Amino acid sequence: MNLLEQIEELDFELLQSFSKKQDQPWGVLFSNPDQPDYYDANHAYVNRPPDEPGHVISEVVSFYRASGITPRFYLGNIESLTSFIETLKESGFQIEQFSQPIQLWNQQLAPIPVNEHIVIEKVTALNYDEALSVECQIEEFGGKTVREKAFETEFNDSRYRHYVLKYDGVPCSSACLFAHGNQGRVESVATIEAYRGKGLIGALLEYIQKEAQTMQLKKLWVHPINERVEKVYARYGFKTILTLQTCHAFLDGKSIKEVQARS
C-alpha cells in the first residue's frame, strides 16, 4: 500500500465513523441525514473522471436533495478532473480549490516546558460535558447543534480518544486521537478564544504523541486546515510530506474557506 492509499484508507475509516459510505462506479457517497449541515458527513467524493459526468451530477443532486441536504462534491486528483469541474460549473455549482497539507509526526517529542497551570484529562463520563462545552464554542467545528451530535458519536466509538485541557481548572482546549490499525490521526484540536496564545496546543499534542507511542502506532497524521496551523504543528514534530490539491463544489450554503477563515 503506497502513501496515498494509506492516507485515503485512514480518511475513509474516519469518515465512516460518523457517515454512511456507499461505493459508486465513479467514487463514493457519504451521507448522514441526521447531520445535514455536517459537510464531511455529506458529500460525494470523486477522484477520477466519470464516464457520464452529467448523469453523475444529476444522481448526486437527487440523492442529497431527497434528504434535504445541500449537494456537495469533494474532488481529489483534480488535475484529471478539469472537464468534470467545468461541467459542475455549468450545472450551477460554486467551486473552490485549495491546498491540503498532510503532515506526519517524526516520532520525536518536542521539549515542552512544564506548566503548573495545565492539567490534561482523557474524556470520560465524568468530564464529558466540560469537553463538549469547549468544542461547542469553536465556530469552525460547525456550531453547537452539529458538534453535540458528532461528539456523542465519537465518544461512543472505541477508535476515538478525546482529551480536554484545563488551565487553572477551566476547560479551554480539546483534541482527539482517531486510531485504525497501526495508524492514528489527530483531530478536533482547538482552544477557546480567551485562552489562545498560551501554548496550550503544544501541551495537547505532546500528550497525544505519548499516547500514540504507548499504543505503538507506526504513523501519526494531522491534516492542518491552513498554513498558519501547519506551521504550529511543524513546531511539534509534524513534517509536511505532501500537499494535495483538492476542490470543493457546492450548490448553496457556506464554503469551506469561509469556515477556515474563522479558525
Coordinates of C-alpha atoms in Angstrom, one line a residue:
M1 CA 0.0 0.0 0.0
N2 CA 1.6 3.3 -1.1
L3 CA 1.5 6.5 1.0
L4 CA -1.6 8.0 -0.7
E5 CA -3.5 4.7 -0.2
Q6 CA -2.6 4.7 3.5
I7 CA -3.9 8.3 3.9
E8 CA -7.1 7.5 2.0
E9 CA -7.7 4.3 4.0
L10 CA -7.5 6.2 7.3
D11 CA -9.5 9.1 5.9
F12 CA -12.3 6.8 4.8
E13 CA -12.3 4.9 8.0
L14 CA -12.7 8.2 10.0
L15 CA -15.5 9.4 7.7
Q16 CA -17.4 6.1 8.2
S17 CA -17.3 6.6 11.9
F18 CA -20.0 9.3 11.5
S19 CA -21.3 8.8 8.0
K20 CA -22.6 6.0 5.8
K21 CA -20.3 5.2 2.9
Q22 CA -21.7 4.0 -0.4
D23 CA -19.3 3.0 -3.1
Q24 CA -20.2 4.0 -6.7
P25 CA -18.6 3.3 -10.1
W26 CA -17.4 6.9 -10.1
G27 CA -16.4 7.3 -6.5
V28 CA -18.1 7.4 -3.1
L29 CA -21.2 8.8 -1.5
F30 CA -21.0 9.8 2.2
S31 CA -24.3 10.6 3.9
N32 CA -25.7 11.2 7.4
P33 CA -29.2 12.7 7.2
D34 CA -29.2 13.2 11.0
Q35 CA -26.4 15.7 10.5
P36 CA -27.4 17.6 7.3
D37 CA -25.1 20.6 8.0
Y38 CA -22.0 18.5 8.7
Y39 CA -20.1 18.8 5.4
D40 CA -17.7 16.0 5.9
A41 CA -20.6 13.6 6.7
N42 CA -22.5 14.6 3.5
H43 CA -20.6 14.7 0.2
A44 CA -19.8 12.9 -2.9
Y45 CA -16.1 12.1 -3.4
V46 CA -14.7 11.8 -6.9
N47 CA -11.0 11.4 -7.8
R48 CA -11.2 10.1 -11.3
P49 CA -13.2 11.3 -14.4
P50 CA -16.7 9.9 -14.5
D51 CA -17.8 8.3 -17.8
E52 CA -21.0 10.3 -17.8
P53 CA -20.4 13.5 -15.8
G54 CA -23.8 14.9 -16.3
H55 CA -25.5 11.8 -15.1
V56 CA -23.3 11.6 -12.1
I57 CA -24.1 15.2 -11.1
S58 CA -27.8 14.6 -11.5
E59 CA -27.6 11.4 -9.5
V60 CA -25.7 13.2 -6.6
V61 CA -28.1 16.2 -6.6
S62 CA -31.1 13.9 -6.5
F63 CA -29.6 11.8 -3.7
Y64 CA -28.9 14.6 -1.3
R65 CA -31.9 16.7 -2.2
A66 CA -34.1 13.7 -1.2
S67 CA -32.8 14.0 2.3
G68 CA -32.9 17.8 2.4
I69 CA -29.1 18.1 2.2
T70 CA -27.1 20.5 0.1
P71 CA -25.3 18.6 -2.7
R72 CA -21.6 18.8 -2.4
F73 CA -18.6 17.2 -4.1
Y74 CA -15.1 16.8 -2.7
L75 CA -12.7 16.2 -5.5
G76 CA -9.2 14.7 -5.4
N77 CA -6.6 14.3 -8.1
I78 CA -8.1 17.5 -9.7
E79 CA -5.6 17.6 -12.5
S80 CA -7.5 14.8 -14.1
L81 CA -11.0 16.4 -13.4
T82 CA -10.7 19.7 -15.4
S83 CA -13.6 18.7 -17.7
F84 CA -15.7 17.5 -14.8
I85 CA -15.2 20.7 -12.9
E86 CA -16.3 22.7 -15.9
T87 CA -19.5 20.6 -16.1
L88 CA -20.1 21.2 -12.4
K89 CA -19.8 25.0 -13.0
E90 CA -22.3 24.7 -15.9
S91 CA -24.7 22.9 -13.5
G92 CA -24.7 25.8 -11.1
F93 CA -22.1 24.6 -8.6
Q94 CA -19.8 27.0 -6.9
I95 CA -16.2 25.9 -7.0
E96 CA -13.3 26.5 -4.6
Q97 CA -9.9 25.0 -4.9
F98 CA -7.3 24.8 -2.1
S99 CA -4.2 23.0 -1.0
Q100 CA -4.4 20.4 1.7
P101 CA -1.1 19.8 3.5
I102 CA -0.6 16.3 5.0
Q103 CA 1.7 16.1 8.0
L104 CA 3.3 13.1 9.6
W105 CA 4.8 13.0 13.1
N106 CA 8.6 12.3 13.1
Q107 CA 8.3 10.2 16.3
Q108 CA 10.3 12.8 18.2
L109 CA 8.9 14.5 21.3
A110 CA 9.4 18.2 21.3
P111 CA 10.6 19.6 24.7
I112 CA 7.5 21.2 26.3
P113 CA 8.2 23.2 29.5
V114 CA 6.2 22.0 32.4
N115 CA 3.3 24.4 33.1
E116 CA 1.7 24.1 36.5
H117 CA -1.4 25.8 35.3
I118 CA -2.2 23.0 32.9
V119 CA -3.9 19.7 33.5
I120 CA -4.9 17.3 30.6
E121 CA -7.5 14.7 31.1
K122 CA -8.9 11.9 29.0
V123 CA -12.6 12.5 28.4
T124 CA -14.8 10.2 30.4
A125 CA -18.5 10.3 31.5
L126 CA -17.3 12.5 34.4
N127 CA -15.8 15.3 32.3
Y128 CA -17.8 14.8 29.1
D129 CA -19.8 18.0 29.5
E130 CA -16.7 20.0 30.1
A131 CA -15.0 18.8 26.9
L132 CA -18.2 19.3 25.0
S133 CA -18.6 22.8 26.2
V134 CA -15.1 23.7 24.7
E135 CA -15.9 22.2 21.3
C136 CA -19.3 23.8 21.1
Q137 CA -17.6 27.2 21.3
I138 CA -15.4 26.6 18.3
E139 CA -17.1 28.0 15.2
E140 CA -15.1 26.0 12.7
F141 CA -16.5 22.8 14.2
G142 CA -19.9 23.7 12.9
G143 CA -21.7 25.1 15.9
K144 CA -23.4 23.6 19.0
T145 CA -26.0 21.5 17.2
V146 CA -23.5 19.8 14.8
R147 CA -20.9 19.2 17.4
E148 CA -23.2 17.9 20.1
K149 CA -24.3 15.0 17.9
A150 CA -20.8 14.4 16.4
F151 CA -19.1 14.4 19.8
E152 CA -21.6 11.8 21.2
T153 CA -21.0 9.5 18.2
E154 CA -17.2 9.8 18.6
F155 CA -17.3 9.3 22.4
N156 CA -19.1 6.0 21.9
D157 CA -16.7 4.8 19.3
S158 CA -13.6 3.0 20.7
R159 CA -11.4 4.2 17.9
Y160 CA -11.6 7.8 19.3
R161 CA -9.8 9.1 22.4
H162 CA -10.8 12.6 23.4
Y163 CA -8.8 14.9 25.7
V164 CA -9.6 18.1 27.5
L165 CA -7.1 20.6 28.8
K166 CA -7.8 22.7 31.8
Y167 CA -6.0 25.9 32.6
D168 CA -6.3 26.8 36.3
G169 CA -9.2 24.4 36.4
V170 CA -11.0 26.0 33.5
P171 CA -11.7 23.6 30.4
C172 CA -10.3 25.6 27.5
S173 CA -8.7 23.2 24.9
S174 CA -9.6 19.9 23.4
A175 CA -8.3 17.4 20.9
C176 CA -8.8 13.8 19.9
L177 CA -6.9 10.8 18.5
F178 CA -8.5 8.6 16.0
A179 CA -6.8 5.2 15.6
H180 CA -7.2 2.5 13.0
G181 CA -4.8 -0.4 12.7
N182 CA -1.3 0.9 13.2
Q183 CA -2.2 4.5 12.1
G184 CA -3.6 7.4 14.0
R185 CA -4.8 10.9 13.2
V186 CA -5.0 14.0 15.4
E187 CA -8.4 15.7 15.1
S188 CA -10.5 18.5 16.6
V189 CA -7.7 20.4 18.0
A190 CA -8.9 23.8 19.3
T191 CA -8.7 26.3 22.1
I192 CA -11.4 28.8 23.0
E193 CA -10.6 32.3 22.1
A194 CA -9.9 33.7 25.6
Y195 CA -7.1 31.2 26.2
R196 CA -5.3 31.3 22.8
G197 CA -1.7 32.3 22.7
K198 CA -0.7 30.4 25.9
G199 CA 1.0 27.4 24.1
L200 CA -1.8 25.1 25.1
I201 CA -1.9 23.2 21.7
G202 CA 1.7 22.1 22.2
A203 CA 0.9 20.6 25.5
L204 CA -2.1 18.7 24.0
L205 CA 0.0 17.5 21.0
E206 CA 2.8 16.2 23.3
Y207 CA 0.2 14.3 25.4
I208 CA -1.3 12.7 22.3
Q209 CA 2.1 11.8 20.9
K210 CA 2.9 10.0 24.1
E211 CA -0.4 8.2 23.8
A212 CA 0.5 7.2 20.2
Q213 CA 3.8 5.8 21.5
T214 CA 2.0 3.8 24.2
M215 CA -0.4 2.4 21.5
Q216 CA 2.6 1.6 19.3
L217 CA 1.2 3.5 16.3
K218 CA 3.6 3.5 13.4
K219 CA 2.2 6.6 11.9
L220 CA 0.5 9.7 13.4
W221 CA -1.0 12.1 10.9
V222 CA -2.6 15.5 11.0
H223 CA -4.4 17.5 8.3
P224 CA -4.0 21.2 9.1
I225 CA -6.7 23.4 7.7
N226 CA -4.5 26.3 6.7
E227 CA -0.8 27.4 6.5
R228 CA -0.9 29.1 10.0
V229 CA -2.0 25.8 11.6
E230 CA 0.5 23.9 9.5
K231 CA 3.4 26.0 11.0
V232 CA 2.1 25.4 14.5
Y233 CA 2.1 21.6 14.1
A234 CA 5.6 21.8 12.5
R235 CA 7.0 23.1 15.8
Y236 CA 5.9 19.9 17.4
G237 CA 7.5 17.4 15.1
F238 CA 4.9 17.2 12.3
K239 CA 6.5 17.3 8.9
T240 CA 4.6 18.2 5.7
I241 CA 5.2 15.2 3.4
L242 CA 2.9 16.2 0.6
T243 CA 0.3 18.8 -0.3
L244 CA -2.8 17.6 -2.1
Q245 CA -4.6 19.9 -4.5
T246 CA -8.3 19.5 -3.8
C247 CA -11.6 21.0 -4.8
H248 CA -15.0 21.6 -3.1
A249 CA -18.1 22.1 -5.2
F250 CA -21.4 23.1 -3.7
L251 CA -24.8 24.4 -4.8
D252 CA -25.6 26.6 -1.8
G253 CA -24.6 27.2 1.8
K254 CA -21.2 28.2 3.1
S255 CA -17.9 27.3 1.5
I256 CA -15.1 25.5 3.4
K257 CA -12.9 28.5 3.0
E258 CA -15.4 30.7 4.8
V259 CA -15.2 28.2 7.7
Q260 CA -11.4 28.0 7.7
A261 CA -11.2 31.8 7.7
R262 CA -12.6 31.9 11.2
S263 CA -10.1 29.4 12.5

